[in-house]
Each structure stands twice: as C-alpha cells, then as structure tokens.
Amino acid sequence: MSTATVSGPRRSKLGWNLLGLFVFVTAGFPVYWMLNTALKPAKDAIDPDPSLLPTSLTFANFGRALDIADFWGPVGRSLVVSLTVVVIGIVVGMLAALAISRFAFRGRKVVIVGILAVQMVPLVAMIIPVFLLLNDLGQYDRLTGLIITYLTFILPFTVWTLRGFIVNIPRELEEAAMVDGCSRTTAFIRVVFPLLAPGMVATSVYGFIQAWNEYLYALMLMSQQNQTATVWLGNFTTKHGTEYAPMMAGSTLMAVPIVVLFLLVQRKMAAGLTAGAVKG
Amino acid sequence: MSAADTTAPAKVPPARPAPPPTPPAVTSSPTRRLAGGAAVPWALLAPCLLILAVVLGYPLVRLATLSFQEFGQSQLWGFKPAESVGFDNFAKVLGDSEFWAVVVRTIVFAAACVVFTMVIGMAIALLLQRVSGWVKTLINIALVASWGMPIIVATTVFKWLFDSDYGIFNALLSKLPGVDMIGHNWFASGPEGLAVITLLVVWGAVPFVVITLSAGLTQVPKELEEAARLDGAGAWGVFRYVTLPILKPIIVMLTTLSVIWDMGVFPQVFVMRNGHPEAEFQLLTTYSYDKAFVVNDYAQGSAIALLTVLLLLGVIGVYMRQMLKIGEVE
C-alpha cells in the first residue's frame, strides 16, 4: 500500500473512493429505504419484488400515519418531558461539572467514580424498582414520574460532557481575570460562561435527543392514553398485521427532526465526549 | 498557584539520593491547583448528588433488597407483606439451566456486537483519511443520519428491511443467481434473528466509534508516522506501532462503553419480536423483564438484573481506571 501511494497516488485514491462509496451506500441504505417506502404508494410497498428506485411520489402515507393514532398528543408529551429533563439536567449538571473540573477537594475522586458508575447501570436493571417506586408514590402514568426517571441517565451524562467542555477552557483565563480583580464568580460568569455556551447548547440538544428517544421507561411507566412519541410508533402493528408504508412515514416523522438537530451538534459533541481521552 | 509550582521543589534535586518523603500528602496531589474552601465544591455538587441519590440510589437499594425477598403480585398490591427469603431467588436463578443459556447467549451476542463495531469503526475511520473530500462528506452524512436515528425508528426500519414477504433484503438476495430467499423468515430461528439484531446494533453504533476515532486520528503526529515510514515500517507497521498506541485510551473507552451498551440491548430485541421474545431470543435484559412483568415475579427479575450488573462490574473496573486517569490529567 505504501508503495502504491508513492507510485500512483491518483489510482490508489480511486480505489479508496470506491470503497468509500460502498460504505456510504451500505450505511445510508436503511435511511434511504425508509424514505423511499414512506413516499411511495402503499400498494407499491407490498410488492414482493420492490423497485430500488422511487416509483411514484405520494404523501398519502403521512396522512394515514397521522390518522392511525393521535400523533400530536404523544409528541407534546415527549416535548414536555424532554425539555424539562434537559433544563433540570443542564442547570444541576453544570454546577456539578464545575465542582469536579475546577476544584480540588477531598472526595473528588469518589464523586467522579460515582457519577461514572451510575452511568453504567443498565436502564433495564432499574426498571423494576423504579416501577415499584413510582407505584408507591402514585406517580405511575404521570409525566412527572417519567421526568424523574429520565434524570437517572440525563444527569450523569450532562455532568460528564460539560466537564469535558470546561476542561478544554484554559484555567489561565480565569486566573488572569482574578488577578485583574474579578472574584471567582464574576471570573466564571464573564470569562468561562461565554466560552462554555456552545458546549452547553450542544449538551442540551444531545440530552434532549436522548430523552426524546427513550423507549423502555416510556413503554413501562405510561399507559396507552399517555404514551410518548417513541411508543406511538408501536400503533402501526396490530393483530391484523403491520401497515408498513404508513409506518415508514411515521418513522420519518419521528426521525427527520431528530437527525437534523443531531446534525447541528454532532461535531461539537464528539469533541466534548472525548475531551481529555487523547491526552490521557 | 499551579501544580508545577508546588511540586517543583520535590523534583529539582536529581543527583541526591531520594530524601525521605517530606510532607507528602500536600505535594503529591496533582489536582491541587485552584485552592478553595471545601464548602464551595460540595455546595455546587449538592443538587446533583441529591437528585441522583433519590432517582438512582434509592431504586438501586430497592433492587438489592427486592432480590432477597419474595415479591409477586400479592406483594405489589399490598395483600401480603414482602418477606425476606435469603438467597432463595438467587438459588432459583442460578440453578436454572435456562438462565445459563441466556448468560452465554448474551455474552456471545454482546461480544459479536462489540468486535464488529470496533473493527468496522476503525476501518472506516482509517478509510476516511484516504478518500477524497466529497466521498468523506457523503460518508459523514450517512453516518450522522444513522447515528441520530432514534433506536426505535432504526429497529422499525430494520424490521421492514428483513420482512419475510416484502422485505427488500430478501428481494435483493434473490437477485443473486441460484438464491431464492423470497418468503424467508429471518426470525424463525434465534441465531439468524439475533444476527439481524447484531447488524442493527452495529449499524447504529459504528458512527459514534468512527467519529470519535477520527477525532483521535487527527491528533496522531504526522512526524511520528513519517519517521516510522522512513525507518522502513509498512502501512501495517505504522498502524500497529504508532497509531494504535496513541489511540489506545480512546479505544479502551469506546470498547468498554460498547460492552456496557451492548449488554444492555433491550428495545431492539423487544420490538423486533413484537414485545414477546421467544426463548431463543432472550438476553439477560429481556429475560429479567420477562420474569418481572410477564411472570410477575419481581424478586426473581431483580435477582437477574442484579447479576447482570455484577457481570458488568468487571468491565466497569477496567473503564473506571481509564477514566480516572483522564480525570487526573486535567
């Protein structure tokens, strides 16, 4: 390979590009097929020998998807839950992230280990006691119950990610401001906070997506009348079978806004998630 | 003010035989940079710790106590008090051959997901360095789209791709000469169905690995690779002896995270099997769920969940050491 790059860089690039296109097609195919099915007439979707290219375009499946079960109710509930969780998570999480990244104190290590450890408890392991707890508290089938449980995974995530962003802001900036007469608090507000803002936006959006996408708790802790957006997708499968074309339309409705949001922040997120990993 | 200042005196005299460790506790702490009262950080941490204690601490304790009790429907509705039964639940679970089959299946499944994710992710990350700009953009779009897709949507889409009658996958395979897969049901057998689910998990997990590793690859000094090449190392040699060691912390982090996520796979199996996974599809997560909410034996379900957590602890130990090292260098 190294000799190939020396003797014919153009030709070897072509090979890599072809391989790259193969990766693009493979990775993108499920998304393409979702869109393709969503936009073709429902009867074309159940062709045993489906055409790879779009047949005729229609938006009828989207109408059908919105008809099958109430769509805006679940979406509204998901919005309320996700936004609340993110707001609590970001405020509380930032204070904690600040503590572990900017202060030396006894027990800091224990706190870091603790926050990392709780991130690793599988959600499914928690579902039984959480179900019993909410049952005892009378919070079963309530949005507040769902918000409380979502904090279990949003909070450790925001703390750890914001920590990553804070670590990347040089301490010297704060120290300089403090030498110039700022108190530690004003130094933070005037120097660190503006630099941290993009990271906080990225963390909020990412946290929002995680809360929005959660399925298990939403399924277990909410009744059919109070289901959230992810569980709504289940309505397309009934005893009589699955309506695939409207289902793909529903999937598109669910996925497109999230993917677009995701696109906006993913570059920033990769930086936050891996902050320090390379240096370590 | 900085760590360098406080620790410098201890490092200066190199020739002298090491003096007995003079006041060690103070100077040895590398994190002691911005001094401050202990009250401030704890005050900042308080809300976070309080919430975690309530939403996580309490349920975890409850999980542990539950697994030592008898707890079914009658205890749930309060007709009977929950009584302690010692290790009975664990004895029941561990004595059940089905449980061990599930453990083995879960480990094989998770291992396959992790290995494929890491190998494919690394291959694509390396490939991205070699392709033209426009191909790179195309791949990135596809990766971000599959990464951002909600798991539940991805699962639904894969169910459609692998549909026995109208799935495009069967139709495409049947286009190959001598292959007739029309009507083939991928979920008729556990191994085949789990292979499809592995594909789904890997497809969803690869983008994060690629993007993280790509970020890491940009930090590999070009001069080091050059030097290795001048010394006669081939592509594999450069990768093995230069790139890989530098990426090691990221790889450890990604691998452990993948293990944790893949051991916790639930909606993919649950939704693919319409909420009722057959025995051949049960993983530890769905098995615990089944015992608790289908058989209504919450105690046994908890015992299984607790055993799953214990199984993960080994992995967490490795990961924790890595993360602590990262926390140290700040």
Coordinates of C-alpha atoms in Angstrom, one line a residue:
Chain A
M1 CA 0.0 0.0 0.0
S2 CA 2.8 2.4 0.9
T3 CA 4.5 1.7 -2.5
A4 CA 1.2 2.3 -4.3
T5 CA 0.8 5.7 -2.7
V6 CA 4.3 6.6 -3.9
S7 CA 4.0 5.3 -7.5
G8 CA 0.4 6.2 -8.3
P9 CA -1.5 8.4 -5.9
R10 CA -4.3 9.1 -8.3
R11 CA -5.1 5.5 -9.0
S12 CA -4.9 4.4 -5.3
K13 CA -7.3 7.3 -4.4
L14 CA -9.8 5.9 -6.9
G15 CA -9.8 2.5 -5.1
W16 CA -10.3 4.2 -1.7
N17 CA -13.1 6.3 -3.1
L18 CA -14.9 3.3 -4.5
L19 CA -14.6 1.6 -1.1
G20 CA -15.8 4.8 0.5
L21 CA -18.9 4.9 -1.8
F22 CA -19.6 1.3 -0.8
V23 CA -19.6 2.4 2.8
F24 CA -21.8 5.3 2.0
V25 CA -24.4 3.1 0.3
T26 CA -24.4 0.4 2.9
A27 CA -24.6 2.8 5.9
G28 CA -27.2 5.0 4.2
F29 CA -29.4 2.3 2.7
P30 CA -31.8 1.8 5.7
V31 CA -32.4 5.5 5.8
Y32 CA -33.0 5.6 2.1
W33 CA -35.3 2.7 2.2
M34 CA -37.3 4.3 5.0
L35 CA -37.8 7.5 3.0
N36 CA -38.5 5.6 -0.2
T37 CA -41.2 3.4 1.4
A38 CA -42.7 6.4 3.1
L39 CA -43.1 8.3 -0.2
K40 CA -44.3 5.5 -2.5
P41 CA -48.0 4.4 -2.8
A42 CA -48.8 1.9 0.0
K43 CA -49.7 -0.8 -2.6
D44 CA -46.2 -0.5 -4.1
A45 CA -44.6 -1.1 -0.7
I46 CA -46.0 -4.6 -0.6
D47 CA -44.6 -5.7 -3.9
P48 CA -42.6 -8.9 -3.4
D49 CA -40.1 -7.6 -5.9
P50 CA -39.8 -4.0 -4.9
S51 CA -38.1 -1.5 -7.2
L52 CA -34.9 0.1 -5.7
L53 CA -35.7 3.4 -7.3
P54 CA -38.6 5.6 -6.3
T55 CA -41.8 4.7 -8.2
S56 CA -44.4 7.5 -7.9
L57 CA -44.3 10.0 -5.1
T58 CA -47.1 10.5 -2.7
F59 CA -47.7 12.0 0.7
A60 CA -50.7 9.8 1.4
N61 CA -48.8 7.6 3.9
F62 CA -48.1 10.6 6.1
G63 CA -51.8 11.4 6.3
R64 CA -52.5 7.8 7.1
A65 CA -49.8 7.8 9.7
L66 CA -51.3 10.8 11.5
D67 CA -54.8 9.1 11.3
I68 CA -53.8 5.8 12.9
A69 CA -53.5 7.1 16.4
D70 CA -53.3 10.6 17.9
F71 CA -49.8 11.9 16.9
W72 CA -49.7 15.4 18.5
G73 CA -50.6 14.2 22.0
P74 CA -47.6 11.9 22.2
V75 CA -45.3 14.4 20.6
G76 CA -46.4 17.1 23.0
R77 CA -45.8 14.8 26.0
S78 CA -42.4 13.9 24.7
L79 CA -41.6 17.6 24.2
V80 CA -42.7 18.5 27.8
V81 CA -40.7 15.6 29.3
S82 CA -37.5 16.1 27.2
L83 CA -37.4 19.9 27.7
T84 CA -38.0 19.7 31.5
V85 CA -35.4 17.0 31.9
V86 CA -32.8 19.0 29.9
V87 CA -33.4 22.2 31.8
I88 CA -33.0 20.5 35.1
G89 CA -30.1 18.4 33.9
I90 CA -28.2 21.4 32.4
V91 CA -28.6 23.6 35.5
V92 CA -27.8 21.0 38.1
G93 CA -25.3 19.3 35.9
M94 CA -23.3 22.4 35.2
L95 CA -22.8 23.2 38.9
A96 CA -21.6 19.7 39.5
A97 CA -19.3 19.7 36.4
L98 CA -17.8 22.9 37.6
A99 CA -17.1 21.4 41.0
I100 CA -15.3 18.4 39.7
S101 CA -13.4 20.2 37.0
R102 CA -12.3 23.4 38.7
F103 CA -12.0 22.5 42.4
A104 CA -9.6 20.2 44.3
F105 CA -11.4 18.8 47.3
R106 CA -11.4 15.7 49.4
G107 CA -13.7 13.1 47.9
R108 CA -13.5 14.4 44.4
K109 CA -12.3 11.1 43.1
V110 CA -15.2 9.3 44.8
V111 CA -17.6 11.7 43.2
I112 CA -16.1 11.1 39.7
V113 CA -16.2 7.4 40.2
G114 CA -19.7 7.6 41.5
I115 CA -21.0 9.6 38.6
L116 CA -19.3 7.4 36.1
A117 CA -20.6 4.3 37.8
V118 CA -24.2 5.3 37.7
Q119 CA -23.9 5.9 34.0
M120 CA -23.2 2.2 33.6
V121 CA -26.1 0.8 35.4
P122 CA -28.3 -0.6 32.7
L123 CA -31.6 1.1 32.5
V124 CA -33.4 -2.3 32.3
A125 CA -31.9 -3.3 35.7
M126 CA -33.6 -0.3 37.2
I127 CA -37.0 -0.6 35.7
I128 CA -38.4 -3.0 38.3
P129 CA -37.5 -0.9 41.4
V130 CA -38.4 2.4 39.5
F131 CA -41.8 0.9 38.6
L132 CA -42.4 -0.1 42.2
L133 CA -41.2 3.3 43.5
L134 CA -43.5 5.3 41.2
N135 CA -46.3 2.9 42.0
D136 CA -45.8 3.7 45.7
L137 CA -45.6 7.4 45.1
G138 CA -48.7 7.5 43.0
Q139 CA -46.6 8.8 40.1
Y140 CA -47.2 5.8 37.7
D141 CA -48.6 7.0 34.4
R142 CA -47.7 10.6 35.2
L143 CA -45.3 12.8 33.2
T144 CA -43.6 13.9 36.4
G145 CA -42.7 10.3 37.1
L146 CA -41.2 9.9 33.7
I147 CA -39.2 13.2 34.2
I148 CA -37.8 11.9 37.5
T149 CA -36.7 8.6 36.0
Y150 CA -35.1 10.3 32.9
L151 CA -32.9 12.3 35.2
T152 CA -31.2 9.0 36.0
F153 CA -29.4 8.9 32.7
I154 CA -29.5 12.6 31.6
L155 CA -27.8 13.9 34.8
P156 CA -24.6 11.8 34.7
F157 CA -24.4 12.4 31.0
T158 CA -24.6 16.2 31.3
V159 CA -22.2 16.3 34.2
W160 CA -19.6 14.2 32.3
T161 CA -20.0 16.0 29.0
L162 CA -20.0 19.5 30.4
R163 CA -16.9 18.5 32.4
G164 CA -15.3 17.8 29.0
F165 CA -16.1 21.2 27.7
I166 CA -15.0 23.0 30.9
V167 CA -11.7 21.2 30.9
N168 CA -10.9 22.5 27.4
I169 CA -11.2 26.1 28.6
P170 CA -7.7 27.1 30.0
R171 CA -7.7 27.9 33.7
E172 CA -5.2 30.7 33.0
L173 CA -8.1 32.8 31.5
E174 CA -9.9 32.7 34.9
E175 CA -6.7 33.2 36.8
A176 CA -5.9 36.3 34.7
A177 CA -9.4 37.7 35.3
M178 CA -9.0 37.1 39.0
V179 CA -5.6 38.8 39.0
D180 CA -7.3 41.7 37.3
G181 CA -9.6 41.9 40.3
C182 CA -12.6 39.7 39.4
S183 CA -13.9 37.5 42.1
R184 CA -14.1 33.8 41.2
T185 CA -17.8 34.0 40.5
T186 CA -17.5 37.0 38.2
A187 CA -14.5 35.5 36.5
F188 CA -16.6 32.5 35.8
I189 CA -19.6 34.5 34.5
R190 CA -17.6 36.9 32.4
V191 CA -14.8 34.6 31.1
V192 CA -15.8 30.9 31.3
F193 CA -19.5 31.1 30.7
P194 CA -19.4 32.7 27.2
L195 CA -16.8 30.1 26.1
L196 CA -18.9 27.3 27.6
A197 CA -22.1 28.4 25.9
P198 CA -21.7 26.5 22.6
G199 CA -20.8 23.3 24.6
M200 CA -23.9 23.9 26.8
V201 CA -26.1 24.2 23.7
A202 CA -24.6 21.0 22.2
T203 CA -25.1 19.2 25.5
S204 CA -28.7 20.4 25.8
V205 CA -29.6 19.3 22.3
Y206 CA -27.9 15.9 22.7
G207 CA -29.6 15.4 26.1
F208 CA -32.9 16.4 24.5
I209 CA -32.4 13.8 21.8
Q210 CA -31.6 11.1 24.4
A211 CA -34.7 11.8 26.4
W212 CA -36.8 12.0 23.3
N213 CA -35.5 8.7 22.1
E214 CA -36.0 6.8 25.3
Y215 CA -38.3 3.8 24.9
L216 CA -38.3 1.4 27.7
Y217 CA -39.4 3.7 30.6
A218 CA -41.9 5.4 28.3
L219 CA -43.4 2.0 27.5
M220 CA -43.4 0.7 31.0
L221 CA -44.4 3.7 33.0
M222 CA -47.1 5.2 30.8
S223 CA -50.4 3.8 29.8
Q224 CA -51.7 3.7 26.3
Q225 CA -53.6 7.0 26.7
N226 CA -50.4 8.8 27.9
Q227 CA -47.9 7.3 25.5
T228 CA -44.9 9.3 24.2
A229 CA -43.7 9.7 20.7
T230 CA -41.4 6.6 20.6
V231 CA -44.1 4.3 21.8
W232 CA -46.5 5.9 19.3
L233 CA -44.7 4.0 16.6
G234 CA -46.0 0.8 18.0
N235 CA -49.5 1.6 16.9
F236 CA -48.8 0.6 13.3
T237 CA -48.6 -3.1 14.3
T238 CA -51.9 -4.6 15.3
K239 CA -53.2 -8.2 15.4
H240 CA -54.2 -7.7 11.8
G241 CA -50.6 -7.1 10.7
T242 CA -48.4 -4.1 10.1
E243 CA -49.1 -1.2 7.8
Y244 CA -45.5 -0.8 6.6
A245 CA -45.8 2.3 4.3
P246 CA -47.6 4.5 6.9
M247 CA -45.2 3.0 9.5
M248 CA -42.2 4.2 7.5
A249 CA -43.9 7.6 7.1
G250 CA -44.4 7.7 10.9
S251 CA -40.7 6.7 11.3
T252 CA -39.7 9.5 9.0
L253 CA -41.8 12.0 11.0
M254 CA -40.0 10.8 14.2
A255 CA -36.5 10.6 12.7
V256 CA -36.1 13.7 10.5
P257 CA -36.3 16.4 13.1
I258 CA -34.1 14.5 15.4
V259 CA -31.5 13.7 12.8
V260 CA -31.4 17.4 11.7
L261 CA -31.0 18.5 15.3
F262 CA -28.3 15.9 15.7
L263 CA -26.5 17.1 12.6
L264 CA -26.2 20.6 14.0
V265 CA -24.4 19.5 17.2
Q266 CA -22.6 16.2 16.5
R267 CA -19.3 17.7 15.6
K268 CA -19.3 19.7 18.9
M269 CA -20.4 16.6 20.8
A270 CA -17.6 14.4 19.6
A271 CA -15.2 17.0 20.9
G272 CA -16.9 17.2 24.3
L273 CA -17.3 13.4 24.8
T274 CA -13.7 12.7 24.1
A275 CA -12.1 15.7 25.8
G276 CA -9.1 14.5 27.6
A277 CA -9.3 11.0 26.3
V278 CA -6.4 11.6 23.9
K279 CA -4.3 13.4 26.4
G280 CA -4.8 10.7 28.9
Chain B
M1 CA -0.7 28.6 42.3
S2 CA -0.3 25.8 39.8
A3 CA 0.7 22.2 40.5
A4 CA 4.0 22.7 38.8
D5 CA 4.9 25.3 41.4
T6 CA 4.0 23.2 44.4
T7 CA 5.6 20.0 43.2
A8 CA 8.7 21.5 41.7
P9 CA 10.9 21.6 44.8
A10 CA 10.5 17.8 45.2
K11 CA 11.7 17.2 41.7
V12 CA 14.6 19.5 41.5
P13 CA 17.5 17.6 43.1
P14 CA 18.1 14.7 40.8
A15 CA 21.5 13.7 41.9
R16 CA 20.8 13.4 45.6
P17 CA 19.5 10.0 46.8
A18 CA 15.8 10.3 47.3
P19 CA 15.1 12.0 50.5
P20 CA 12.6 10.5 52.9
P21 CA 9.2 11.7 51.6
T22 CA 8.8 15.0 53.3
P23 CA 5.2 16.2 53.9
P24 CA 3.9 14.0 51.1
A25 CA 0.1 14.4 51.4
V26 CA 0.1 18.0 50.3
T27 CA 2.6 18.0 47.4
S28 CA 1.6 14.7 45.8
S29 CA -1.9 15.7 44.8
P30 CA -1.7 16.8 41.2
T31 CA -5.3 18.2 41.2
R32 CA -4.5 20.8 43.8
R33 CA -4.4 23.8 41.5
L34 CA -7.1 26.2 42.3
A35 CA -7.2 26.1 46.1
G36 CA -10.6 26.7 47.6
G37 CA -12.7 26.0 50.6
A38 CA -14.2 22.6 50.7
A39 CA -17.6 24.0 51.2
V40 CA -17.9 25.6 47.7
P41 CA -17.5 22.4 45.6
W42 CA -19.8 20.4 47.8
A43 CA -22.4 23.1 47.6
L44 CA -22.2 23.0 43.8
L45 CA -22.4 19.2 43.9
A46 CA -25.3 19.1 46.4
P47 CA -28.3 19.3 44.0
C48 CA -26.8 16.8 41.6
L49 CA -26.0 14.3 44.3
L50 CA -29.3 14.8 46.0
I51 CA -31.2 14.0 42.8
L52 CA -29.0 11.0 42.0
A53 CA -29.5 9.7 45.5
V54 CA -33.3 9.8 45.1
V55 CA -33.7 8.7 41.5
L56 CA -30.8 6.2 41.4
G57 CA -29.6 5.4 44.9
Y58 CA -33.0 4.5 46.3
P59 CA -34.0 2.3 43.4
L60 CA -30.6 0.5 43.5
V61 CA -31.0 -0.2 47.2
R62 CA -34.6 -1.4 46.5
L63 CA -33.3 -3.6 43.7
A64 CA -30.9 -5.2 46.1
T65 CA -33.4 -5.8 48.9
L66 CA -36.0 -7.0 46.4
S67 CA -33.8 -9.7 45.2
F68 CA -33.7 -11.2 48.7
Q69 CA -37.5 -11.1 49.2
E70 CA -40.5 -12.8 47.9
F71 CA -42.3 -10.3 45.8
G72 CA -45.0 -11.0 43.3
Q73 CA -48.5 -9.7 42.5
S74 CA -49.9 -10.0 46.0
Q75 CA -47.0 -8.0 47.5
L76 CA -47.3 -5.4 44.7
W77 CA -51.0 -4.8 45.6
G78 CA -50.1 -4.9 49.3
F79 CA -52.2 -8.0 50.2
K80 CA -49.1 -9.7 51.6
P81 CA -46.0 -8.2 53.2
A82 CA -42.7 -8.8 51.4
E83 CA -40.8 -11.3 53.4
S84 CA -37.1 -12.0 53.2
V85 CA -36.2 -15.3 51.7
G86 CA -32.4 -15.1 51.9
F87 CA -30.7 -16.4 48.8
D88 CA -33.7 -18.3 47.6
N89 CA -34.2 -16.1 44.5
F90 CA -30.5 -16.4 43.5
A91 CA -30.5 -20.1 44.1
K92 CA -33.5 -20.5 41.9
V93 CA -32.0 -18.3 39.1
L94 CA -28.5 -19.8 39.3
G95 CA -29.9 -23.4 39.4
D96 CA -31.9 -22.8 36.2
S97 CA -30.2 -24.1 33.1
E98 CA -32.2 -21.6 31.0
F99 CA -30.5 -18.7 32.9
W100 CA -27.1 -20.0 32.0
A101 CA -28.1 -20.4 28.4
V102 CA -29.2 -16.8 28.5
V103 CA -26.0 -15.7 30.1
V104 CA -23.9 -17.4 27.4
R105 CA -26.2 -16.0 24.6
T106 CA -25.9 -12.5 26.0
I107 CA -22.1 -12.7 26.2
V108 CA -21.7 -14.1 22.7
F109 CA -24.2 -11.5 21.3
A110 CA -22.5 -8.6 23.1
A111 CA -19.1 -9.7 22.1
A112 CA -20.0 -10.0 18.5
C113 CA -21.6 -6.6 18.5
V114 CA -18.5 -5.0 20.2
V115 CA -16.0 -6.7 17.9
F116 CA -17.8 -5.9 14.7
T117 CA -18.5 -2.3 15.9
M118 CA -14.8 -1.6 16.8
V119 CA -13.2 -3.3 13.8
I120 CA -15.6 -1.8 11.2
G121 CA -15.5 1.6 13.0
M122 CA -11.7 1.6 12.9
A123 CA -11.6 0.6 9.3
I124 CA -14.0 3.4 8.3
A125 CA -12.1 5.9 10.4
L126 CA -8.9 5.0 8.6
L127 CA -10.6 5.0 5.2
L128 CA -11.9 8.5 5.8
Q129 CA -8.4 9.7 5.9
R130 CA -7.7 8.4 2.4
V131 CA -10.8 9.2 0.4
S132 CA -11.5 12.5 -1.5
G133 CA -13.3 15.3 0.3
W134 CA -16.7 14.7 -1.4
V135 CA -16.7 11.0 -0.6
K136 CA -15.8 11.9 3.0
T137 CA -18.8 14.3 3.1
L138 CA -21.1 11.6 1.7
I139 CA -20.0 9.0 4.3
N140 CA -20.3 11.5 7.1
I141 CA -23.9 12.3 6.1
A142 CA -24.8 8.6 6.1
L143 CA -23.1 8.1 9.4
V144 CA -24.7 11.0 11.1
A145 CA -28.1 10.0 9.8
S146 CA -27.8 6.5 11.2
W147 CA -26.3 7.8 14.4
G148 CA -29.1 10.3 15.0
M149 CA -31.9 8.0 14.2
P150 CA -33.9 7.0 17.3
I151 CA -33.2 3.4 18.1
I152 CA -36.9 2.6 18.0
V153 CA -37.1 4.0 14.5
A154 CA -34.0 2.1 13.4
T155 CA -35.5 -1.1 14.8
T156 CA -38.7 -0.5 13.0
V157 CA -36.9 0.2 9.7
F158 CA -34.8 -3.0 10.0
K159 CA -37.9 -5.0 10.7
W160 CA -39.2 -3.7 7.4
L161 CA -35.9 -4.4 5.6
F162 CA -36.0 -8.0 6.8
D163 CA -39.7 -8.6 6.4
S164 CA -40.2 -12.2 5.2
D165 CA -42.7 -11.3 2.4
Y166 CA -42.0 -7.8 1.3
G167 CA -38.5 -7.1 2.7
I168 CA -36.0 -5.6 0.3
F169 CA -33.2 -7.7 1.8
N170 CA -34.8 -11.0 0.7
A171 CA -35.6 -9.5 -2.7
L172 CA -32.0 -8.3 -3.2
L173 CA -30.6 -11.6 -2.2
S174 CA -32.9 -13.5 -4.5
K175 CA -31.5 -11.4 -7.4
L176 CA -28.2 -13.4 -7.0
P177 CA -28.0 -16.4 -9.3
G178 CA -29.2 -19.6 -7.6
V179 CA -30.5 -17.9 -4.5
D180 CA -34.2 -17.9 -3.6
M181 CA -34.9 -16.1 -0.4
I182 CA -38.4 -14.9 -1.1
G183 CA -40.6 -15.6 1.9
H184 CA -37.6 -16.5 4.1
N185 CA -38.3 -15.7 7.8
W186 CA -35.2 -14.4 9.5
F187 CA -36.8 -14.7 12.9
A188 CA -37.8 -18.3 12.7
S189 CA -34.5 -19.2 14.4
G190 CA -32.8 -17.5 17.3
P191 CA -29.3 -17.4 15.8
E192 CA -30.4 -15.9 12.5
G193 CA -32.7 -13.4 14.1
L194 CA -30.0 -12.4 16.6
A195 CA -27.7 -11.9 13.6
V196 CA -30.1 -9.4 12.1
I197 CA -30.3 -7.7 15.5
T198 CA -26.5 -7.7 15.7
L199 CA -26.4 -6.0 12.3
L200 CA -28.9 -3.4 13.6
V201 CA -26.9 -2.7 16.7
V202 CA -23.6 -2.5 14.8
W203 CA -25.1 -0.2 12.2
G204 CA -26.3 2.2 14.9
A205 CA -23.1 2.0 17.0
V206 CA -20.4 2.4 14.3
P207 CA -20.9 6.1 13.6
F208 CA -20.0 7.1 17.2
V209 CA -16.9 5.0 17.0
V210 CA -15.9 6.4 13.6
I211 CA -16.4 10.0 14.6
T212 CA -14.5 9.6 17.9
L213 CA -11.7 7.6 16.4
S214 CA -11.4 10.2 13.5
A215 CA -11.1 12.9 16.1
G216 CA -8.4 10.8 17.7
L217 CA -6.6 10.2 14.4
T218 CA -6.2 13.9 13.8
Q219 CA -4.1 14.0 17.0
V220 CA -1.6 11.4 15.8
P221 CA 1.5 13.5 15.0
K222 CA 2.3 13.2 11.3
E223 CA 6.0 13.4 12.0
L224 CA 5.8 10.2 14.0
E225 CA 4.2 8.4 11.1
E226 CA 6.8 9.8 8.7
A227 CA 9.6 8.8 11.0
A228 CA 8.3 5.2 11.2
R229 CA 7.9 5.1 7.5
L230 CA 11.5 6.3 7.0
D231 CA 12.6 3.6 9.3
G232 CA 11.0 1.1 6.9
A233 CA 7.7 0.4 8.5
G234 CA 4.9 -0.6 6.2
A235 CA 1.3 0.6 6.5
W236 CA 0.5 -2.1 9.0
G237 CA 3.7 -1.4 11.0
V238 CA 2.8 2.3 11.2
F239 CA -0.7 1.5 12.3
R240 CA 0.4 -1.2 14.8
Y241 CA 3.3 0.7 16.4
V242 CA 2.4 4.4 16.0
T243 CA -1.3 4.9 15.5
L244 CA -2.7 2.2 17.8
P245 CA -0.7 3.0 20.9
I246 CA -1.7 6.7 20.6
L247 CA -5.3 5.8 20.2
K248 CA -5.3 3.2 22.9
P249 CA -7.1 5.4 25.6
I250 CA -9.9 6.2 23.1
I251 CA -10.1 2.5 22.1
V252 CA -10.4 1.4 25.7
M253 CA -13.0 3.9 26.4
L254 CA -15.1 3.0 23.3
T255 CA -14.8 -0.7 23.8
T256 CA -15.9 -0.5 27.4
L257 CA -18.8 1.8 26.6
S258 CA -19.8 -0.6 23.8
V259 CA -19.7 -3.5 26.1
I260 CA -22.0 -1.7 28.6
W261 CA -24.4 -0.6 25.8
D262 CA -24.5 -3.9 24.1
M263 CA -25.0 -5.9 27.3
G264 CA -28.0 -3.6 27.8
V265 CA -29.6 -4.0 24.4
F266 CA -33.4 -4.2 25.0
P267 CA -35.7 -2.3 22.6
Q268 CA -34.1 -3.9 19.6
V269 CA -35.0 -7.4 20.7
F270 CA -38.2 -6.4 22.3
V271 CA -39.6 -4.5 19.3
M272 CA -38.3 -7.0 16.7
R273 CA -40.2 -9.7 18.5
N274 CA -43.3 -7.7 18.9
G275 CA -43.0 -7.5 22.7
H276 CA -42.8 -11.2 23.3
P277 CA -39.2 -12.5 22.5
E278 CA -39.2 -16.3 22.2
A279 CA -36.9 -18.3 24.4
E280 CA -34.2 -18.4 21.7
F281 CA -34.1 -14.6 21.6
Q282 CA -33.9 -13.9 25.3
L283 CA -30.9 -11.9 26.5
L284 CA -30.3 -11.0 30.2
T285 CA -32.3 -7.8 29.8
T286 CA -35.4 -9.2 28.2
Y287 CA -35.1 -12.3 30.5
S288 CA -35.2 -10.1 33.6
Y289 CA -38.1 -8.1 32.2
D290 CA -40.0 -11.3 31.4
K291 CA -39.6 -12.7 34.8
A292 CA -40.7 -9.5 36.4
F293 CA -43.5 -8.3 34.2
V294 CA -44.7 -11.3 32.4
V295 CA -44.4 -14.0 35.1
N296 CA -45.0 -11.3 37.8
D297 CA -42.0 -12.4 39.9
Y298 CA -40.4 -9.1 40.6
A299 CA -38.0 -10.6 43.1
Q300 CA -36.5 -13.1 40.5
G301 CA -36.4 -10.4 37.9
S302 CA -34.5 -8.2 40.3
A303 CA -32.1 -11.0 41.1
I304 CA -31.3 -11.4 37.4
A305 CA -30.9 -7.7 37.0
L306 CA -28.5 -7.6 39.9
L307 CA -26.5 -10.5 38.5
T308 CA -26.3 -8.6 35.2
V309 CA -24.9 -5.5 37.0
L310 CA -22.4 -7.7 38.8
L311 CA -21.3 -9.2 35.5
L312 CA -20.7 -5.7 34.2
L313 CA -18.7 -4.7 37.2
G314 CA -15.6 -6.4 35.8
V315 CA -15.8 -4.2 32.7
I316 CA -16.6 -1.1 34.7
G317 CA -13.4 -1.7 36.7
V318 CA -11.2 -1.5 33.6
Y319 CA -13.1 1.5 32.3
M320 CA -13.0 3.3 35.6
R321 CA -9.3 3.1 35.8
Q322 CA -9.0 4.6 32.4
M323 CA -11.5 7.4 33.1
L324 CA -9.8 8.2 36.4
K325 CA -6.5 8.6 34.6
I326 CA -8.3 11.1 32.3
G327 CA -9.7 12.9 35.3
E328 CA -6.2 13.1 36.8
V329 CA -4.6 14.9 33.9
E330 CA -7.0 17.9 34.0

